[in-house]
Coordinates of C-alpha atoms in Angstrom, one line a residue:
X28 CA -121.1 34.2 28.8
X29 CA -120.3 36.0 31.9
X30 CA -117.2 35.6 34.0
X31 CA -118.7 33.5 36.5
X32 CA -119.7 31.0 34.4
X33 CA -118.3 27.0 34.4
X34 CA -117.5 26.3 30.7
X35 CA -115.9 23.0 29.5
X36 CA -112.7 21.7 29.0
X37 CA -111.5 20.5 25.5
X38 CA -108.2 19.7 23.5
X39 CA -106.4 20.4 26.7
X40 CA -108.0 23.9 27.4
X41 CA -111.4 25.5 28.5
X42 CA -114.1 25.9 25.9
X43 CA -117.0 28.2 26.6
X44 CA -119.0 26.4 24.1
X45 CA -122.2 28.2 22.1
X46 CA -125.2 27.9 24.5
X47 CA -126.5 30.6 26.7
X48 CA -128.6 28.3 28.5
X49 CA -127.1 27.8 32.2
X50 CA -128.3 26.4 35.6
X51 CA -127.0 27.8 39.0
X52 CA -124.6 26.7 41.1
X53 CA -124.7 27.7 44.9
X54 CA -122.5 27.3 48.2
X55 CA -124.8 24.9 49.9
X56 CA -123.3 26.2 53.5
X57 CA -124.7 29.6 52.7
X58 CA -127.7 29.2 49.9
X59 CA -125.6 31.8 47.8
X60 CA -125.2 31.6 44.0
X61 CA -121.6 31.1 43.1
X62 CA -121.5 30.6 39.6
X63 CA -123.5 29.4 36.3
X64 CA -122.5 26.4 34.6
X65 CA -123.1 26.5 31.2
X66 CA -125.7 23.6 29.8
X67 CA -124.4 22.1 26.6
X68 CA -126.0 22.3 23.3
X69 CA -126.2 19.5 20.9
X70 CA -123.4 21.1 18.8
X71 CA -121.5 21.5 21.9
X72 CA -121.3 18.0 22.8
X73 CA -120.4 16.8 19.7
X74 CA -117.5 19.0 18.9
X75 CA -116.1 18.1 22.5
X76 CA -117.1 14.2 21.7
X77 CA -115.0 15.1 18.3
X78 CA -112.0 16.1 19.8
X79 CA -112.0 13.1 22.1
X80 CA -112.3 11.0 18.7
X81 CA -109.8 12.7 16.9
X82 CA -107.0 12.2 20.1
X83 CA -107.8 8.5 20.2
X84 CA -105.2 7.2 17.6
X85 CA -102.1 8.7 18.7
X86 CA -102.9 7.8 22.4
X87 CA -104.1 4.4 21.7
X88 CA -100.2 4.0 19.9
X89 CA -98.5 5.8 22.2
X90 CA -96.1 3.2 24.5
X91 CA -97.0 2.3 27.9
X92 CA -94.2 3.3 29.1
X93 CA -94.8 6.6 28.0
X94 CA -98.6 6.5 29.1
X95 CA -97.5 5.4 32.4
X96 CA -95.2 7.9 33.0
X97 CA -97.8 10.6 32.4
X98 CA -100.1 8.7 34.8
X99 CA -97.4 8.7 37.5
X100 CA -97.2 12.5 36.9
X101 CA -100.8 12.8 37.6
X102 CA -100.5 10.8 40.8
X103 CA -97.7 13.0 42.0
X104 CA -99.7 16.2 41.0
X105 CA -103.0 15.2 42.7
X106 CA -101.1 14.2 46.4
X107 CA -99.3 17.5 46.1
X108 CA -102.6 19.3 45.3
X109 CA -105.9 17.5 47.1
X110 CA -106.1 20.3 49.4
X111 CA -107.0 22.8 46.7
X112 CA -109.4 20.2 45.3
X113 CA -111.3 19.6 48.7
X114 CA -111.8 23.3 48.8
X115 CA -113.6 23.1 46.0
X116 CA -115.7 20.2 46.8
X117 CA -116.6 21.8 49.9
X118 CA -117.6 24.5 48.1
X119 CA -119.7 23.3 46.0
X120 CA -121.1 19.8 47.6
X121 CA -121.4 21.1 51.4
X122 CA -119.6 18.2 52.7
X123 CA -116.8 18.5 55.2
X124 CA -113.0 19.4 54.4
X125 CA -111.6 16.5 56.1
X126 CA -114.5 14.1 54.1
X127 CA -113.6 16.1 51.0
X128 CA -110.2 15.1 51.8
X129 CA -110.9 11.2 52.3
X130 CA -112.9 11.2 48.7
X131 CA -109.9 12.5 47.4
X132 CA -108.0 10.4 48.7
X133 CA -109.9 6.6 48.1
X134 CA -109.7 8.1 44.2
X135 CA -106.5 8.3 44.3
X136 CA -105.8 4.8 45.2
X137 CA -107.5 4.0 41.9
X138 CA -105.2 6.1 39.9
X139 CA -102.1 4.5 41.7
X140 CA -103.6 1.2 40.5
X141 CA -103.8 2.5 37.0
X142 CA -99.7 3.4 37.0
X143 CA -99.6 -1.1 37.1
X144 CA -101.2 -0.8 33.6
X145 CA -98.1 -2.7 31.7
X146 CA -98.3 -5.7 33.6
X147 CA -102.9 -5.6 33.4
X148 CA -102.4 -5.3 29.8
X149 CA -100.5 -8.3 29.6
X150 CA -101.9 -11.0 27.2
X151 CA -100.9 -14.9 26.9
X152 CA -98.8 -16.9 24.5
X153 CA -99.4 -20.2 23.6
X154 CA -96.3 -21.3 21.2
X155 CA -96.8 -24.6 18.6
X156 CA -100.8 -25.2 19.7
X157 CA -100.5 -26.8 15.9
X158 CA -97.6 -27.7 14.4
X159 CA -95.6 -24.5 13.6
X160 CA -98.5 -22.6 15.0
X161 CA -98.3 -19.5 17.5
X162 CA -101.5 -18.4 19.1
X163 CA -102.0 -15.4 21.8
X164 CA -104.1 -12.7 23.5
X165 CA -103.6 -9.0 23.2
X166 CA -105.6 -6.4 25.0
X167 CA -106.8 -3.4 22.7
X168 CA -108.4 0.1 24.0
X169 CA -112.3 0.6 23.3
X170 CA -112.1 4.5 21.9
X171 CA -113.6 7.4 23.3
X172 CA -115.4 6.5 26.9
X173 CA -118.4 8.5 28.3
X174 CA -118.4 9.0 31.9
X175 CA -121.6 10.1 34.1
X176 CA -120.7 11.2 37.3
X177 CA -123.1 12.2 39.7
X178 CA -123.4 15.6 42.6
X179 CA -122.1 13.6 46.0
X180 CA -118.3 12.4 45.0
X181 CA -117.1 15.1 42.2
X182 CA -113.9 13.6 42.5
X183 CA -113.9 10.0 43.3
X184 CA -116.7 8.7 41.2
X185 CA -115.2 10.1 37.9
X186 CA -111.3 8.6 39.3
X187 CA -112.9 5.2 39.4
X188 CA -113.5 5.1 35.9
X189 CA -111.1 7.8 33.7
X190 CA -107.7 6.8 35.4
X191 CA -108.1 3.4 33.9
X192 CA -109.9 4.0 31.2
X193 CA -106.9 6.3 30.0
X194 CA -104.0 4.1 31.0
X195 CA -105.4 1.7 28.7
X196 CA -105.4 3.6 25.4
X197 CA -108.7 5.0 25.6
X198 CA -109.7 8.9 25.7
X199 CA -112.8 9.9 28.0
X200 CA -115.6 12.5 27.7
X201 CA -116.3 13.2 31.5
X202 CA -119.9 14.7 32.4
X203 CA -120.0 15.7 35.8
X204 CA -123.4 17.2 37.7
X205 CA -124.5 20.4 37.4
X206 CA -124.4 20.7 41.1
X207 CA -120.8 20.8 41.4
X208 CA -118.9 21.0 37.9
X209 CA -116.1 23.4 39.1
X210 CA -113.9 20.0 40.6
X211 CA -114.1 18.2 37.1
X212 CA -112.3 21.6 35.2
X213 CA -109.7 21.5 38.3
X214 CA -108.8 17.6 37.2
X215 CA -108.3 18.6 33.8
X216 CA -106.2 21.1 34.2
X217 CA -104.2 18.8 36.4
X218 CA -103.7 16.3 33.4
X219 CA -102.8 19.1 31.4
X220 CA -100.0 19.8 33.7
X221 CA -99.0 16.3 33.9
X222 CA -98.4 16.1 30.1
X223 CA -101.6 14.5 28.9
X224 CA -102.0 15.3 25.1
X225 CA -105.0 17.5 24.0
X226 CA -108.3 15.7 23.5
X227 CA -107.5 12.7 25.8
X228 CA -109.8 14.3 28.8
X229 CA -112.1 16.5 27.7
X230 CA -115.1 17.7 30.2
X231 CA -118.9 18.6 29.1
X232 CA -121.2 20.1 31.5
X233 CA -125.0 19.7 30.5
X234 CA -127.7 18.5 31.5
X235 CA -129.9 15.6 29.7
X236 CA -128.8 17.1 26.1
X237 CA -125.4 16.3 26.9
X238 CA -126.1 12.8 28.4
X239 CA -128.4 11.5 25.4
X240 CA -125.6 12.6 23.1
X241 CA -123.2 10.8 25.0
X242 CA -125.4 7.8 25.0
X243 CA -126.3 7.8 21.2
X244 CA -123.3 9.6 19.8
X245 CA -121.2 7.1 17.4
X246 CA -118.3 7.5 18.0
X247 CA -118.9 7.0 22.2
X248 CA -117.9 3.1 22.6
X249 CA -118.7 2.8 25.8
X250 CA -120.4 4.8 29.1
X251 CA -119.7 4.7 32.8
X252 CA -122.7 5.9 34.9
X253 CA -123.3 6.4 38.7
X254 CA -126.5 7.8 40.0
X255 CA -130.2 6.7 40.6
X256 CA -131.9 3.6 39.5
X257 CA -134.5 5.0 37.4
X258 CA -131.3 6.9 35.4
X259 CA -129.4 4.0 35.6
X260 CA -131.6 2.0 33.9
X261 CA -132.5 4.6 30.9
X262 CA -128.8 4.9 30.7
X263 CA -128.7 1.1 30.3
X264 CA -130.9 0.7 28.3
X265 CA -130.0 3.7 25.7
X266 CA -126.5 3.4 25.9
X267 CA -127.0 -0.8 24.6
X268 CA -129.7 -0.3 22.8
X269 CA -126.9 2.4 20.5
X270 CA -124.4 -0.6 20.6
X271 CA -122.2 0.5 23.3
X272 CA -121.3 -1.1 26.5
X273 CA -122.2 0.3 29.4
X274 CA -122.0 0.2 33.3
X275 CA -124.9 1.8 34.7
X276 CA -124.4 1.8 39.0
X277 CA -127.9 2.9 40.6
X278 CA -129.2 3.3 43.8
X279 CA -128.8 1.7 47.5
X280 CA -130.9 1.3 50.7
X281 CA -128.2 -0.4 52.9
X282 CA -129.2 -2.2 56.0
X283 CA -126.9 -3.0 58.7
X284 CA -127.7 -5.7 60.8
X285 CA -126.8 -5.9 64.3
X286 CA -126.9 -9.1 66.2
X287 CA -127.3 -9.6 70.0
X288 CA -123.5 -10.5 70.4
X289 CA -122.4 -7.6 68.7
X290 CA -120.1 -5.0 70.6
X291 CA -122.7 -2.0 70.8
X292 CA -120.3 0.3 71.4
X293 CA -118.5 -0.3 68.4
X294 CA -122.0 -0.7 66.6
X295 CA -123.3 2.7 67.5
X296 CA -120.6 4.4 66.9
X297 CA -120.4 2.7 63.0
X298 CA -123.8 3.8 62.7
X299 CA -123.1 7.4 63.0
X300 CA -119.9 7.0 61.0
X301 CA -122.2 5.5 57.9
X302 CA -125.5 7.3 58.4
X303 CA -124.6 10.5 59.2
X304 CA -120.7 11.2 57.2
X305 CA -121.6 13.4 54.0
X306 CA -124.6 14.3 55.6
X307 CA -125.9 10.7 53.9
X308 CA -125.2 11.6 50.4
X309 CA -123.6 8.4 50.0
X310 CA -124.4 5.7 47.9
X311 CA -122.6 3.3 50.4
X312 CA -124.8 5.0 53.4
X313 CA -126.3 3.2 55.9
X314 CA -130.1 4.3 55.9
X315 CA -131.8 0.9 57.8
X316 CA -130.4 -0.1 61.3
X317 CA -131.7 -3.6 61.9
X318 CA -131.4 -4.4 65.6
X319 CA -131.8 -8.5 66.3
X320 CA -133.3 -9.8 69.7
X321 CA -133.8 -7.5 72.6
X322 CA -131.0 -5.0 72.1
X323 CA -132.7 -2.2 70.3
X324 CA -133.4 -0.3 73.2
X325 CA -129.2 0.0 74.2
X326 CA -128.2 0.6 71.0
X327 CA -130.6 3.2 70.2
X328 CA -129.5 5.3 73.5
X329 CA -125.7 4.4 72.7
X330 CA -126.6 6.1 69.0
X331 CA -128.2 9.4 70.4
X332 CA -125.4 9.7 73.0
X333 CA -123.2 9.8 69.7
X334 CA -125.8 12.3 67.9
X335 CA -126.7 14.9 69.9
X336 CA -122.8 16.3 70.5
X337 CA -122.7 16.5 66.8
X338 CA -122.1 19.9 64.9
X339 CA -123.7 20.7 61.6
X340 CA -122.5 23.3 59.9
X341 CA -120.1 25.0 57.1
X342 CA -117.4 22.6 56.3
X343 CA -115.0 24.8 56.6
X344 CA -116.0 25.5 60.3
X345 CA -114.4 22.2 61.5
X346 CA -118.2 20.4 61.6
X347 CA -118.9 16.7 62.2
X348 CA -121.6 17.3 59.2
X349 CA -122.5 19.8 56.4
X350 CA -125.3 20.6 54.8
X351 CA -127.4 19.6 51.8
X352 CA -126.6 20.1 47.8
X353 CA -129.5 21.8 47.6
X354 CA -132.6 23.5 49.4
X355 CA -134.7 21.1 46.8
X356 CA -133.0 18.2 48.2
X357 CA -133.2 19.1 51.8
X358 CA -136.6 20.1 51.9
X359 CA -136.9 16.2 49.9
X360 CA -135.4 14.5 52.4
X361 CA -137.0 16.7 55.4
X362 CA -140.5 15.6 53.8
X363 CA -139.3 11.9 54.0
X364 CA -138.9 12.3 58.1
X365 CA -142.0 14.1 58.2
X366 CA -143.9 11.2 56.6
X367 CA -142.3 8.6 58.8
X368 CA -143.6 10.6 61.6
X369 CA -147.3 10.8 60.2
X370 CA -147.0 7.2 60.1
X371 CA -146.4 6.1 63.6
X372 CA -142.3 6.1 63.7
X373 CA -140.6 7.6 66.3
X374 CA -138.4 10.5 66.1
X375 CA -135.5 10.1 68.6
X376 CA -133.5 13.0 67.1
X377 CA -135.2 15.6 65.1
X378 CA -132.7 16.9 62.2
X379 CA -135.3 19.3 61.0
X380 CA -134.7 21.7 64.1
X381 CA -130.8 21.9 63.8
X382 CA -129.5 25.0 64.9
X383 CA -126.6 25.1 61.9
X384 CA -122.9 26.8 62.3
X385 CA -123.8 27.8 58.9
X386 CA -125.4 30.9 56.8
X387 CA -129.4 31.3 57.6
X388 CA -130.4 30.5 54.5
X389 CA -127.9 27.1 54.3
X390 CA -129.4 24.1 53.5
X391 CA -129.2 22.5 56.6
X392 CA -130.7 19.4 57.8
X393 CA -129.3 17.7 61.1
X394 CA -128.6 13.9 62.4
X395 CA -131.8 12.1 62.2
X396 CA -132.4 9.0 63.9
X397 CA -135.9 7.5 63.7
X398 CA -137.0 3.8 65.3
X399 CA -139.9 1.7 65.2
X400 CA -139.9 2.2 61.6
X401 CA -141.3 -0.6 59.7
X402 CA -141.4 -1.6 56.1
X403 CA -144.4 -0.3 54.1
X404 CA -143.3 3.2 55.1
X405 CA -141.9 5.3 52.5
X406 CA -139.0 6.4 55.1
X407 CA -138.2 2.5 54.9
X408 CA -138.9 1.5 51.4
X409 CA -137.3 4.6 49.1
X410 CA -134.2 5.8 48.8
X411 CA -133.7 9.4 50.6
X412 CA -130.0 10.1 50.4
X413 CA -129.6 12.2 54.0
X414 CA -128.7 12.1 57.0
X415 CA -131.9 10.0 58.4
X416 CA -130.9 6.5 59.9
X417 CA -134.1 4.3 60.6
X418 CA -134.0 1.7 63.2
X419 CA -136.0 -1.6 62.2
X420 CA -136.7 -3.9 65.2
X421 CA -137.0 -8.0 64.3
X422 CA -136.6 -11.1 66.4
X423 CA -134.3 -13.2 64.2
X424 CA -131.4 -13.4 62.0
X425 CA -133.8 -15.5 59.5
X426 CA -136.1 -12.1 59.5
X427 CA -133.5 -9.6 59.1
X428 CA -131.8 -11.6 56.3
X429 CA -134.9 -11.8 54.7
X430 CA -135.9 -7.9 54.8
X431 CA -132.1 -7.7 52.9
X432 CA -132.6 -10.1 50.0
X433 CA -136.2 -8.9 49.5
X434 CA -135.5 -5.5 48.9
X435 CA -135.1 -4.2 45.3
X436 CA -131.4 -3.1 46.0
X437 CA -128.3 -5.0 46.7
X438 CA -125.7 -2.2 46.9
X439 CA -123.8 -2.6 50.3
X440 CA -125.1 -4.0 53.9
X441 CA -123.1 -4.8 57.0
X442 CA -123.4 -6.9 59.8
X443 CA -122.2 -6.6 63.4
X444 CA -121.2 -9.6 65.5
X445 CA -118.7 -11.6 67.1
X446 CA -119.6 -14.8 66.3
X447 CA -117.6 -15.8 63.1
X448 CA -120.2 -18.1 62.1
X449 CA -122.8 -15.5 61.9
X450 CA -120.7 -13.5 59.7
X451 CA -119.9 -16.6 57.5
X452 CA -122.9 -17.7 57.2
X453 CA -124.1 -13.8 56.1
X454 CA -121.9 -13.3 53.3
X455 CA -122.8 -16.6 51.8
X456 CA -127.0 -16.0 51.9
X457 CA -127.1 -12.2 51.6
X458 CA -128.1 -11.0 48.2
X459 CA -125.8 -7.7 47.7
X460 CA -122.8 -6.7 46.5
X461 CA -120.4 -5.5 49.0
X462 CA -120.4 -6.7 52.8
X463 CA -118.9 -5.8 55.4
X464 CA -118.3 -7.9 58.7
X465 CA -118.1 -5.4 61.1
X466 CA -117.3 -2.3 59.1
X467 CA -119.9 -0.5 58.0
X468 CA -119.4 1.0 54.7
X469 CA -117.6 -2.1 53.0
X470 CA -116.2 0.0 49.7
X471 CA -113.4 -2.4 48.6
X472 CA -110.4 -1.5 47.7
X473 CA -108.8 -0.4 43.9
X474 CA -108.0 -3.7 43.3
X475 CA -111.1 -5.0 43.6
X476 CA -113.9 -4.3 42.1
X477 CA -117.2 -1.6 43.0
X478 CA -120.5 -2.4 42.8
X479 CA -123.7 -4.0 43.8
X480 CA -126.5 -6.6 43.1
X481 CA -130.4 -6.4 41.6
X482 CA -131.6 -2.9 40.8
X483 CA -127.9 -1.2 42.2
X484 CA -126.5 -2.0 39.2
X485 CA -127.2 -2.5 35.4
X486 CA -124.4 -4.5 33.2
X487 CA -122.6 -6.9 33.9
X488 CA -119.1 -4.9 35.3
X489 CA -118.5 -3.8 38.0
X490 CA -116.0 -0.2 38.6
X491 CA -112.3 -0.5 39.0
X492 CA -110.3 -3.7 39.6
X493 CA -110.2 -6.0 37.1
X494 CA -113.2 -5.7 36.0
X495 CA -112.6 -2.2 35.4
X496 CA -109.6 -3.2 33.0
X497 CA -111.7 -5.6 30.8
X498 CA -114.6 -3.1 30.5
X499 CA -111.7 -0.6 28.9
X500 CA -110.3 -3.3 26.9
X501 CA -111.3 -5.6 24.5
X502 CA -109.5 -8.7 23.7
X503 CA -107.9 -10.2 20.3
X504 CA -106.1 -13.3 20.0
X505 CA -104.3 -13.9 17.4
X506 CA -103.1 -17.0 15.3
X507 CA -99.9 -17.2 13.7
X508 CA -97.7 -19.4 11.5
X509 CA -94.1 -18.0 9.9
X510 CA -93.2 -19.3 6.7
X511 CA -93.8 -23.0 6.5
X512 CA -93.7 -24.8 3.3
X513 CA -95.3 -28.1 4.6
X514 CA -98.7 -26.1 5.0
X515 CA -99.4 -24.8 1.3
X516 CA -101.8 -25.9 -1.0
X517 CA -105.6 -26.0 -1.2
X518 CA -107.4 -27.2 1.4
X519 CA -111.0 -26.2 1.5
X520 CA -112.1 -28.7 4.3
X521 CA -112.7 -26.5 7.9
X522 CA -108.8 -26.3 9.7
X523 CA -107.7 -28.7 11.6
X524 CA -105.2 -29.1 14.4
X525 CA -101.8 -31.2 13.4

């Protein structure tokens, strides 16, 4: 392989691995080719899974306290460091330093919630629940974990899964996109530093060969997938159908709905924040504006007032906005606004003719802000992952609550109001996930848990929080009796409690 290529990571060091099949990876703020990353052959995945199977005992035994403290050193290591890290994401994603930054930064709160493993762990005692008889609950690691992590958040995606995952005992297998592997070989060397013991995180960069071995591989117990429904459900379905357990969270189309009481200002201004931050490529976006009543007209003009000063450009510039992953993906997403413009929408701001701060052949696409959109347009109904906000104009509540729990997805919505009613009454009817009442991308914090509702999310667990520690654990309770003389004999009637 050449020097340019992105290899893997595996008992705590890189491993160029035996395939000489590679896919590109490019600076998405210039369209130049910055590396290879090398695609995983069957024999490759398996000797990385390997090694993550062979690291499991000794890390499953060793103490918490000692596991904690490496966890800690992690922590420590990553607040020192994010800056190097959000270069690279920038890099490689397009998005902005500062946004790079705030990824960073929300993953991190996940592995500070991982250093309270101890007292998670914790099991119950129930002492003499028969006579002489001891009965409690321990909390046992899974094995080696598979985790799916997709192009837009290289670093926070994969840090709400591995953090806990390896506080609790387990060791992980991390497949990050092709798009942007680089940031998952930076974390591993991080944990190296920290004092994580070979094999515990090991990376594998591939393409669907790695993923199926992943999904059908043994000694894999269980997978952690983010991406796009129609994946999330093969990964589903695979991963359970090979006997592990999985959390598969797919896609979004989050509306936000904005009621006549609302403050506009603080509306539009949302709006921009959540449709246009990450040039879109969020999975917590908002795409659909829902304006209630007869304030469409404001708001819109409050939103372009917002737009138009907006820079895109390289994200190293200082921009608002960067560009696209890939040209494939822009010109994607630029078909979706050309579409909704065959079909009668209006186009208020035209992202297609942005004049970048960027290289010429960048894959730029600006602030897009389409109204009069309506629902049997594919601009409405599909997913597009960009920066395109569409502006959906009803007279009711009733109607916009109903355009929410009839669509296929129930990732994240919002609603915008000052009537606490309203906003009461919405997070009791609405079919999705995550709300937020006047913030617009609602992603909870560590403690609780991430994920949405319907076809956003296949499993039963959701990411981090709790939830998180029980998919990483599996429980054992145990039923004891020391040395009581009263109890021998044969007895082959079903046990009793005394």
């Amino acid at each position: 392989m050449s020097d340019n290529t992105i290899g893997h990571w595996l008992d705590g060091k890189p491993f160029a691995g035996t395939s000489d099949k590679t896919a590109p990876v490019t600076n998405p703020a210039t369209g130049q080719i910055t590396g290879q990353v090398a695609l995983a052959t069957v024999e490759d995945a398996r000797t990385v899974i390997a090694s993550a199977a062979a690291a499991f005992p000794a890390w499953r035994d060793t103490s918490l306290a000692k596991r904690t403290a490496i966890i800690f050193k992690f922590r420590e290591l990553l607040n020192a460091k994010k800056g190097e890290l959000a270069e690279i994401i920038t890099a490689e994603h397009g998005k902005v330093l500062s946004d790079a930054l705030g990824e960073i930064s929300r993953g991190q709160e996940v592995v500070e919630f991982a250093c309270g493993i101890p007292h998670l762990l914790k099991g119950g005692f129930t002492e003499n629940a028969s006579t002489k008889v001891d009965i409690y609950s321990i909390r046992q690691p899974l094995g080696p974990v598979g985790i799916i992590s997709p192009f837009n958040f290289p670093a926070m995606v994969p840090m709400w899964f591995f953090p806990i995952a390896i506080a609790a005992g387990n060791t992980v297998v991390l497949k990050p996109s092709e798009k942007d592997p680089t940031a998952s070989l930076w974390i591993a060397e991080l944990w190296e530093e920290a004092g994580l013991p070979p094999g515990v995180f090991n990376v594998l960069q591939g393409d669907k060969v790695s993923v199926d071995e992943l999904l059908e591989n043994t000694s894999i117990k269980s997978i952690s997938f983010v991406g796009s429904t129609p994946i999330a459900q093969y990964v589903y379905s695979t991963g359970t159908s090979h006997g592990k357990r999985v959390q598969a969270l797919g896609g979004a189309k989050n509306h936000a709905i904005v009621l006549p009481d609302a403050d506009l200002d603080l509306a539009a201004d949302a709006m921009v924040n959540a449709g246009f931050g990450s040039a879109g490529e969020r999975c917590m976006a908002i795409s659909a504006l829902v304006a209630v009543g007869n304030i469409a007209d404001e708001l819109v003009a409050k939103i372009v007032e917002r737009t138009t000063p907006l820079v895109t450009g390289d994200g190293t510039r200082g921009a608002d906005m960067g560009p696209l992953v890939t040209k494939a993906h822009r010109d994607k997403v630029a078909s979706y606004v050309d579409a909704g413009e065959a079909a009668g929408a209006t186009i208020v701001v035209d992202g297609r003719t942005v004049q970048a701060d960027g290289g010429e052949d960048g894959f730029w696409l600006g602030p897009t802000l389409i109204d009069n959109v309506t629902t049997d347009m594919s601009i409405y109904t599909d997913e597009i992952f960009g920066p395109v906000l569409s502006v959906v104009r009803v007279d009711t509540y009733d109607e916009a609550l109903e355009l929410i729990n009839s669509n296929p997805y129930g990732n994240g919505t919002a609603i915008f109001t000052n009537d606490g009613g309203a906003a009461r009454r919405f997070q009791n009817e609405v079919e999705v996930g995550m709300i937020g009442i006047n913030v617009p991308i609602p992603v909870p914090m560590a403690y609780y848990s991430f994920g949405g509702w319907k076809n956003s999310l296949f499993g039963d667990t959701h990411a981090h929080g709790m939830e998180g520690v029980h998919f990483f654990t599996r429980g054992k309770a145990v039923t004891s009796r020391w040395l009581d003389p009263s109890h021998r004999g044969i007895n082959l009637g079903f046990p009793e409690n005394d």
